[in-house]
XYZ file of C-alpha atoms in Angstrom:
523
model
C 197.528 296.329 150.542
C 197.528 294.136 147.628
C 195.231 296.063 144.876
C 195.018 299.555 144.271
C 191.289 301.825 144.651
C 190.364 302.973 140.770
C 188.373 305.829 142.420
C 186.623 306.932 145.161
C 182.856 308.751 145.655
C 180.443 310.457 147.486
C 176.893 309.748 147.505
C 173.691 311.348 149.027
C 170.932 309.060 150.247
C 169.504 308.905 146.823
C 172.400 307.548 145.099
C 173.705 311.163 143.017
C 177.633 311.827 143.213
C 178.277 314.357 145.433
C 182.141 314.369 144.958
C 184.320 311.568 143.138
C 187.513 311.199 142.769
C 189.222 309.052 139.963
C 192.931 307.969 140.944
C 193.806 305.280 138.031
C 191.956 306.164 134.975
C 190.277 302.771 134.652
C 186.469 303.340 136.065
C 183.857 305.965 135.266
C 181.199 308.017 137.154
C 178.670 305.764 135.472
C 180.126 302.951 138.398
C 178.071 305.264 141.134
C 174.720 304.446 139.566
C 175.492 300.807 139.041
C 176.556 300.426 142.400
C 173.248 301.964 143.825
C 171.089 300.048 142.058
C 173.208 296.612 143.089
C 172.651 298.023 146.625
C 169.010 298.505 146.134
C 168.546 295.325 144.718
C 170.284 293.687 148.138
C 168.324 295.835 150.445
C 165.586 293.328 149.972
C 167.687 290.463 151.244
C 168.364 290.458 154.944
C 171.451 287.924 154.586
C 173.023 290.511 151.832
C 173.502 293.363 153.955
C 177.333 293.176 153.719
C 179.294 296.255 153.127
C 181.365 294.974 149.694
C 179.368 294.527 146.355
C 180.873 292.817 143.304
C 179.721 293.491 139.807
C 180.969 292.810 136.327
C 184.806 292.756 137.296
C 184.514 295.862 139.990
C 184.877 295.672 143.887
C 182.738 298.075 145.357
C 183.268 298.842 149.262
C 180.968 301.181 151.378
C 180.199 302.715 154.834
C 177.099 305.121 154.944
C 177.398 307.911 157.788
C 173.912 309.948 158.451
C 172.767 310.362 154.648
C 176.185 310.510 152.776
C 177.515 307.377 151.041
C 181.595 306.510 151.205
C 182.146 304.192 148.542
C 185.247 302.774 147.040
C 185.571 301.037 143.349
C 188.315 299.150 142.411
C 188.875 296.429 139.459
C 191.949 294.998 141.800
C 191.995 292.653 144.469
C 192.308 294.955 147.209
C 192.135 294.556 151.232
C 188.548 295.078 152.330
C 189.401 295.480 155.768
C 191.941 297.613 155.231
C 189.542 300.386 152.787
C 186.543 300.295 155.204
C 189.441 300.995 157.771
C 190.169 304.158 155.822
C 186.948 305.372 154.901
C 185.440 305.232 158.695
C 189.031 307.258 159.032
C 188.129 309.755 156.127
C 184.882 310.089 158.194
C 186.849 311.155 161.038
C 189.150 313.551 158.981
C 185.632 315.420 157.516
C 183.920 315.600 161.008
C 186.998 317.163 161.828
C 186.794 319.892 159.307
C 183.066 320.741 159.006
C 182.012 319.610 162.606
C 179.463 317.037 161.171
C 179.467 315.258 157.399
C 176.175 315.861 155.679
C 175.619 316.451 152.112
C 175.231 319.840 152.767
C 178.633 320.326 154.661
C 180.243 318.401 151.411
C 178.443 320.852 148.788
C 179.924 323.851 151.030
C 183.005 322.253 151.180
C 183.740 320.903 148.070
C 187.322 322.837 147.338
C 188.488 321.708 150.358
C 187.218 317.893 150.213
C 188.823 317.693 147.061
C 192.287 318.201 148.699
C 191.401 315.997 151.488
C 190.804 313.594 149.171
C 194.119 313.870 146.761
C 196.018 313.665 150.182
C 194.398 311.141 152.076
C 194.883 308.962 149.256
C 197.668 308.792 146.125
C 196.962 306.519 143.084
C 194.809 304.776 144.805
C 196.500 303.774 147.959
C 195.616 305.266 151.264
C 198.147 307.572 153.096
C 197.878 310.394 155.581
C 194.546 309.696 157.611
C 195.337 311.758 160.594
C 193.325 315.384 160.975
C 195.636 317.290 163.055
C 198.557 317.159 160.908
C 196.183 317.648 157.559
C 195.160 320.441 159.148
C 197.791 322.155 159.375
C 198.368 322.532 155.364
C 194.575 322.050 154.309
C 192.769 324.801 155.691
C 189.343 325.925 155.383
C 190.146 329.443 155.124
C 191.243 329.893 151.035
C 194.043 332.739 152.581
C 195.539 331.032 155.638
C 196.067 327.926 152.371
C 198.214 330.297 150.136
C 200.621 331.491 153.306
C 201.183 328.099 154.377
C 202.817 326.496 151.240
C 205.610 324.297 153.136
C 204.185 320.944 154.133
C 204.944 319.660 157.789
C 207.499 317.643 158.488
C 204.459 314.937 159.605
C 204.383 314.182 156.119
C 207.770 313.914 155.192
C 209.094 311.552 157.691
C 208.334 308.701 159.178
C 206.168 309.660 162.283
C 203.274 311.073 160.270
C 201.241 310.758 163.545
C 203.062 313.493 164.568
C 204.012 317.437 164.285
C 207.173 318.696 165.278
C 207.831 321.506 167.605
C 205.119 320.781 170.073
C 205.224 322.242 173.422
C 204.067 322.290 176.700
C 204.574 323.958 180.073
C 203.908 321.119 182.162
C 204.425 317.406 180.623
C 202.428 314.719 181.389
C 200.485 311.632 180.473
C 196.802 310.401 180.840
C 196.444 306.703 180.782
C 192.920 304.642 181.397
C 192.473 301.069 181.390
C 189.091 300.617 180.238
C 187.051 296.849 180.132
C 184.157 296.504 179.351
C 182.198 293.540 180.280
C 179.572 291.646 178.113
C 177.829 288.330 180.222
C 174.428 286.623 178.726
C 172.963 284.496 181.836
C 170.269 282.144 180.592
C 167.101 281.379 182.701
C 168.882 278.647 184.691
C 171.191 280.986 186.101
C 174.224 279.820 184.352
C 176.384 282.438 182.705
C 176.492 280.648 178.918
C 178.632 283.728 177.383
C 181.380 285.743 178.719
C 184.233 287.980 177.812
C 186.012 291.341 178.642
C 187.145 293.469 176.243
C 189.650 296.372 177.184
C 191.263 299.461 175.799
C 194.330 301.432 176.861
C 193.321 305.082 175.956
C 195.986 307.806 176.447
C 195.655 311.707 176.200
C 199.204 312.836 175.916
C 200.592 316.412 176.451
C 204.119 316.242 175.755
C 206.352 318.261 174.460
C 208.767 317.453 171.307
C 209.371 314.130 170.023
C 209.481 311.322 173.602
C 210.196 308.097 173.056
C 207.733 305.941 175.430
C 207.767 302.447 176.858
C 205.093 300.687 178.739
C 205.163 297.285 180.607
C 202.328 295.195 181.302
C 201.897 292.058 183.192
C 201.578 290.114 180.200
C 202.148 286.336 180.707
C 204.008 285.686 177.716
C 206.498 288.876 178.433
C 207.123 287.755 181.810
C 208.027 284.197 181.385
C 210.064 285.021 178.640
C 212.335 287.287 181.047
C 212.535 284.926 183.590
C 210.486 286.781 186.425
C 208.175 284.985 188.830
C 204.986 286.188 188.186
C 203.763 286.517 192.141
C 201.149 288.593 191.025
C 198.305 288.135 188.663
C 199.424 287.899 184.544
C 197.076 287.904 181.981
C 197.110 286.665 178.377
C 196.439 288.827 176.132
C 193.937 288.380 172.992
C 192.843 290.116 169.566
C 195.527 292.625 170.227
C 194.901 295.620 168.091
C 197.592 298.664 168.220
C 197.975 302.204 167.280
C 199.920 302.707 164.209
C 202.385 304.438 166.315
C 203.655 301.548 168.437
C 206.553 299.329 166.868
C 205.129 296.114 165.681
C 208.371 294.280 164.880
C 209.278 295.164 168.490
C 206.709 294.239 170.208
C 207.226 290.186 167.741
C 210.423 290.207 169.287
C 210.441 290.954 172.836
C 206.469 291.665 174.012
C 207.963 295.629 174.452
C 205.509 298.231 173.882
C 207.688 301.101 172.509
C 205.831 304.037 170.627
C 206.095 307.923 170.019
C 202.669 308.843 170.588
C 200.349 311.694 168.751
C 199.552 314.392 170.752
C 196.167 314.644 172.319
C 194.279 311.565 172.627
C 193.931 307.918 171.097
C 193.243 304.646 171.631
C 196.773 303.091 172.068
C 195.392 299.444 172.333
C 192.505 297.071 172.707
C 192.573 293.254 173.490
C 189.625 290.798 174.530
C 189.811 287.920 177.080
C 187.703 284.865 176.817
C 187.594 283.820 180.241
C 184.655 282.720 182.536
C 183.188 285.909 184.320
C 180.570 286.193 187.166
C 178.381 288.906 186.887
C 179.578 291.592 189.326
C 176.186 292.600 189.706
C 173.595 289.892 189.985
C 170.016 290.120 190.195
C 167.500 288.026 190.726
C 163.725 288.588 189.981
C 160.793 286.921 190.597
C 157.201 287.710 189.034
C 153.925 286.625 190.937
C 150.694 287.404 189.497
C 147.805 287.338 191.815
C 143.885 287.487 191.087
C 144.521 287.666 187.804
C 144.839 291.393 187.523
C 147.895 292.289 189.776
C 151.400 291.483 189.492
C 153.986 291.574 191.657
C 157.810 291.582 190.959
C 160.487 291.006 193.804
C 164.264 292.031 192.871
C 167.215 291.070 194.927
C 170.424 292.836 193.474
C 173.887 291.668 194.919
C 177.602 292.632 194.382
C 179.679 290.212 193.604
C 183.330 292.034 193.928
C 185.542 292.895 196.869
C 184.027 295.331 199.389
C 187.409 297.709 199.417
C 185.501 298.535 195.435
C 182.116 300.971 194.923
C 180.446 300.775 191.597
C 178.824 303.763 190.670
C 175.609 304.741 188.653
C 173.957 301.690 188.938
C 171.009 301.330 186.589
C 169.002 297.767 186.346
C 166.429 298.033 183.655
C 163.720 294.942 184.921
C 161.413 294.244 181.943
C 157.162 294.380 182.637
C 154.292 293.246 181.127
C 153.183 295.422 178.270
C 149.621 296.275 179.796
C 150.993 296.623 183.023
C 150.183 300.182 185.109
C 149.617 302.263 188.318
C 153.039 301.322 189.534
C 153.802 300.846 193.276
C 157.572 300.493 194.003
C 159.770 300.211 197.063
C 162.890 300.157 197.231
C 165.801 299.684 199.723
C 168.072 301.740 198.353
C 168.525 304.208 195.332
C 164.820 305.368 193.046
C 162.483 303.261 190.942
C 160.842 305.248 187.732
C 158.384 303.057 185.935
C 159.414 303.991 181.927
C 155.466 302.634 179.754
C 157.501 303.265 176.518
C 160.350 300.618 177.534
C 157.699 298.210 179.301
C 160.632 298.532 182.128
C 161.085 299.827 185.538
C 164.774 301.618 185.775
C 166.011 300.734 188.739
C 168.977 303.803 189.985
C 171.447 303.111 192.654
C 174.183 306.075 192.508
C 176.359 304.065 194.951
C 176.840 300.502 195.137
C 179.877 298.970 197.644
C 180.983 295.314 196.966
C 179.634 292.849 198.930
C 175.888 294.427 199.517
C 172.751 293.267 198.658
C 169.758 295.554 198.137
C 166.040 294.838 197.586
C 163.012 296.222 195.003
C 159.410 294.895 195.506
C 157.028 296.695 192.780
C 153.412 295.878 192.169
C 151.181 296.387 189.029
C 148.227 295.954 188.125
C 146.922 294.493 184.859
C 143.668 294.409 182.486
C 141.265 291.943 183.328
C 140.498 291.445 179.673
C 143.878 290.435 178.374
C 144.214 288.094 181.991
C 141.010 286.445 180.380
C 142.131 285.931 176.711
C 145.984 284.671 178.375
C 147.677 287.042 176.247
C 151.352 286.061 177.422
C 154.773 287.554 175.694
C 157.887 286.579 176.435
C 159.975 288.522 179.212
C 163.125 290.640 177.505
C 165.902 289.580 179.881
C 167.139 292.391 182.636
C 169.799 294.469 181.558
C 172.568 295.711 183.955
C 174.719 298.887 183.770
C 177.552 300.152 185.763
C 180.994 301.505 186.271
C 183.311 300.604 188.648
C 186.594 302.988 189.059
C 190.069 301.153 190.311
C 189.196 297.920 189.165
C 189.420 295.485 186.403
C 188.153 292.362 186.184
C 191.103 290.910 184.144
C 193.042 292.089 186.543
C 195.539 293.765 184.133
C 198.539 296.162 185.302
C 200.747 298.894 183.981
C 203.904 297.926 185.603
C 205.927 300.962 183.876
C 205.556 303.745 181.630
C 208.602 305.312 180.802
C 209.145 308.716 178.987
C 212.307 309.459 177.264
C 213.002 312.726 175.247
C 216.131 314.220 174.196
C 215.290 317.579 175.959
C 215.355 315.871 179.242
C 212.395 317.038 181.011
C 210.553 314.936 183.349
C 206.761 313.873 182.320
C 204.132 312.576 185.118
C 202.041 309.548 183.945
C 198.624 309.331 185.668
C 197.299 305.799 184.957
C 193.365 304.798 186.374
C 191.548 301.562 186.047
C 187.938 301.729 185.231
C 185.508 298.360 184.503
C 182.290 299.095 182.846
C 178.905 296.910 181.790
C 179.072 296.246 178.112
C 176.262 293.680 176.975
C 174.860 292.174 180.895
C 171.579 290.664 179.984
C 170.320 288.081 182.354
C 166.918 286.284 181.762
C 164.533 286.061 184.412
C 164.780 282.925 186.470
C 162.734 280.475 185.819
C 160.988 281.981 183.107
C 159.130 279.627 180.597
C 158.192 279.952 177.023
C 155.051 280.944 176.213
C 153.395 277.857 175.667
C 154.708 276.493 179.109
C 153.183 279.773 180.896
C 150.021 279.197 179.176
C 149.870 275.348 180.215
C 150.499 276.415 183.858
C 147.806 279.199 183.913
C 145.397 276.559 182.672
C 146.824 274.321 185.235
C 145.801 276.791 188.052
C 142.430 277.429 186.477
C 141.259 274.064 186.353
C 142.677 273.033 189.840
C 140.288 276.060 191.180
C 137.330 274.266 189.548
C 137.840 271.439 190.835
C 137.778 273.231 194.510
C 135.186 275.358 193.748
C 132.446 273.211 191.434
C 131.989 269.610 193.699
C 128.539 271.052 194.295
C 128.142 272.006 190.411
C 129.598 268.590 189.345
C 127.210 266.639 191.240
C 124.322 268.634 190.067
C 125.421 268.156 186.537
C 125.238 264.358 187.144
C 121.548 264.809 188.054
C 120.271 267.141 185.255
C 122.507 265.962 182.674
C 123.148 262.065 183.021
C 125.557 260.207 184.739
C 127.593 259.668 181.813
C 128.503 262.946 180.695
C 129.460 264.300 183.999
C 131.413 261.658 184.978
C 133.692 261.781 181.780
C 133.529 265.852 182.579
C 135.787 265.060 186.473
C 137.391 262.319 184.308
C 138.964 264.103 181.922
C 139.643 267.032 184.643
C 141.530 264.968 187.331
C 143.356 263.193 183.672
C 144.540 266.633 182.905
C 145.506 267.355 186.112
C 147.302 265.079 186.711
C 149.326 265.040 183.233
C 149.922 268.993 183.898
C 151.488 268.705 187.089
C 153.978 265.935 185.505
C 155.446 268.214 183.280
C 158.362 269.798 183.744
C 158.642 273.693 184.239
C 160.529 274.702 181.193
C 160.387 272.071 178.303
C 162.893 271.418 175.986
C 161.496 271.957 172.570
C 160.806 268.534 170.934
C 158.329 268.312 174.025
C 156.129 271.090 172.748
C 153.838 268.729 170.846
C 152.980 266.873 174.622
C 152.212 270.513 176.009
C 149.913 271.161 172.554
C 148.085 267.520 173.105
C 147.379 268.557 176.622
C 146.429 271.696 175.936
C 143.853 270.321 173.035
C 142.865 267.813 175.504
C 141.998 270.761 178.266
C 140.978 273.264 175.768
C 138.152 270.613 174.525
C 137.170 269.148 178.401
C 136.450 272.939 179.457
C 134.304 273.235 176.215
C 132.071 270.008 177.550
C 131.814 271.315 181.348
C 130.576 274.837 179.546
C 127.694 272.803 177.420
C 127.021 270.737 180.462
C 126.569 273.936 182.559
C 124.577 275.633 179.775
C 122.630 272.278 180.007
C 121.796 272.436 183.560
C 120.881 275.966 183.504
C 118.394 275.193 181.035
C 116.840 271.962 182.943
C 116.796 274.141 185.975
C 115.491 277.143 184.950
């Protein structure tokens, strides 16, 4: 880290120290009030909302967790990554103490938070951020602190991850290969952002200090050693580690090689930019009918290998705001119709790869908004899942090996599981709101001309032959100019929709003054 942090506070929700801690002498209390009031004065701009404030030659950085304030002020260049790092960490260590961090758990606490504090961080650079092994000097209880005066060994060497003298009847090792998936399908159908982000988690009950190696399919590893790769590799992307594993290592020869805490963490995530198909695609299409009715037919397909299940489906299908009295039927799994969401959850517990399963639903809507063409824009479907013993990257734990000096044998469990991050996919062929419009007036005055020969021809009698025929002039005109469009315009051609739409809007107003004409001459 390149600068040092002068001091560090606590804040409630209304800005008032809580706790601070000064490390280097060179910063007062009186920082906490100018920083709140800097903060205040950005809370008005939406593009400020950043977490680091400058100010008259001090570098505040901040996190805010239910109504406490973390904040960090420091007249050095520091890392900023690096300190909102550690205070989302110093989060974790006070969670860990008082089960939840409130202002009230801090003015309970405050002995003990003060020690957290002068551990967690020394002259203003951060050090020993991991709960269990704080714990185990820093106690809560003011007696159990005065009989425990030796610090672990955690803190002495150079595996502060971890205690020594753990032990455990039966070894073993947890691993799950996590991705999540996050696809944004546009109205054409086309998937125009997609990427899979992973995470190896591990929960770890071994016993002493083991020594642990795992091998992936990695790309770059597997090249390097000369091996065919017959099955799939993977490159790897915004790699993020543990602390624990060797970094320098890992440079050198792609080898994962850690000794891991005990319990569980996150030993690393990675992203991959690569082109996904949805696994679950859906397909909706929205009819409305009479004007007060709508009806909504949902076709939801796998798209992954049959020999895979994905499990608690749910396919959240947006609906008009005013829509009500629900009918739904389904081909497989329930339909609940959710008014607070404007969105019928669609549930399917069980879905196999390579099936395709149906939803028709019908609604009906108030004649008075149909009238006024009150139209919103449709939130786009969103998709959830999980699908156990599969991942879409397609990444493998070729080994994990387990070495301790002790020589006892450890049984790693490893389990692939992909799950929906961000799936949003707009409704097919969905127009704006202007195009919707356009095409509801299309329908409205093709009816009229079906309907009203008779009414046009008796409007040429009783109101001149002029009038009415500029009246089915300027009718079959917009017609005709409607139907040319296409169904979802780009946006320079919204001024040709708003012409046509003046042009319509102002022909309908003549045919009403030449029927309020006629009723008049006939009456």
């Amino acid at each position: 880290m390149a600068g040092a942090v002068s001091a560090l506070f606590l804040l409630d929700i209304k800005g008032r120290v809580l706790v601070w801690r000064d490390y280097r002498g060179d910063v007062s209390a009186v920082q906490a009030e100018r920083f709140f009031t800097k903060l205040i004065e950005k809370e008005g701009d939406p593009q400020s909302q950043d977490p680091v404030v400058y100010d008259n030659g001090v570098t505040y950085m901040f996190i805010q967790h239910s109504n406490v304030y973390l904040m960090t002020a420091s007249r050095q260049n520091c890392n900023a990554a690096g300190l909102l790092s550690f205070l989302l960490r110093v989060v974790d260590v006070f969670k860990h103490y008082f089960e939840e961090l409130e202002e009230e758990s801090l003015r309970d606490n405050f002995v003990v938070v003060y020690e957290l504090l002068d551990e967690m961080m020394d002259f203003g650079y951060p050090q020993y951020t991991e709960a269990k092994i704080l714990s185990e000097f820093i106690k809560t209880d003011a007696y159990r602190m005065e009989t425990n005066q030796r610090p672990p060994m955690a803190v002495t060497n150079a595996v502060s991850w971890r205690s020594e003298g753990i032990f455990y009847k039966k070894n073993g090792v947890l691993l799950d290969v996590v991705e999540s998936v996050n696809i944004l399908v546009n109205s054409n159908g086309q998937v125009i952002r997609s990427e899979v982000v992973g995470a190896l988690k591990m929960r770890t009950y071994l016993s002493g200090m083991p020594e642990c190696k795992l091998g992936l399919n990695d790309r770059v590893l597997l090249e390097a050693q000369g091996r065919a790769t017959k099955g799939k590799a993977i490159d790897l992307e915004d790699i993020k580690f543990h602390q624990c594993v060797r970094l320098a290592r890992f440079e050198n020869d792609r080898t994962i090689s850690f000794i891991p805490p005990d319990g569980s963490f996150d030993l690393m995530t990675y992203r991959l930019s690569t082109q996904v198909k949805p696994l679950i695609w859906v397909e909706a299409q929205v009819e409305k009918h009479s004007r007060s009715r709508v009806e909504i037919m949902v076709k939801a397909r796998s798209q992954f290998k049959e020999r895979s299940t994905a499990t608690n489906v749910e396919i959240e299908l947006p609906v008009p705001t005013d829509a009500s009295n629900p009918n739904v039927r389904t081909s497989m799994g329930s339909a609940s119709f959710a008014p607070e969401n404007d969105a019928l959850m669609w549930k399917i517990k069980s879905f196999p790869g390579g099936k395709e399963y149906m939803l028709r639903a019908e609604f009906s809507l108030p004649s008075i908004n149909a009238e006024e063409g009150a139209t919103e824009r449709k939130a786009p479907i969103r998709v959830k899942f999980e699908i156990p013993y599969f991942t879409v990257s397609g990444i493998q734990v070729r080994y994990l090996k387990i070495i301790e000096k002790s020589g006892y044998q450890a049984l790693p469990w490893v389990r692939y599981i992909t799950t929906a991050g961000e799936n949003e996919i707009a409704l097919l062929g969905q127009t704006s709101d202007l195009a919707a419009e356009i095409a509801d007036l299309s329908s409205t005055l093709e009816n009229a001309l079906k309907d009203n020969h008779k009414q046009l021809k008796d409007m040429r009698t009783a109101c001149g032959h002029k009038l009415s025929e500029a009246a089915a002039a300027n009718m079959k005109l917009i017609l005709g100019h409607l139907r040319s469009l296409p169904v979802e315009p780009e946006w320079e051609e919204h001024d040709v929709y708003l012409s046509h739409r003046g042009t319509a809007l102002r022909m309908m107003r003549t045919g009403s003054k030449a029927r309020q004409i006629l009723r008049k001459k006939t009456s």
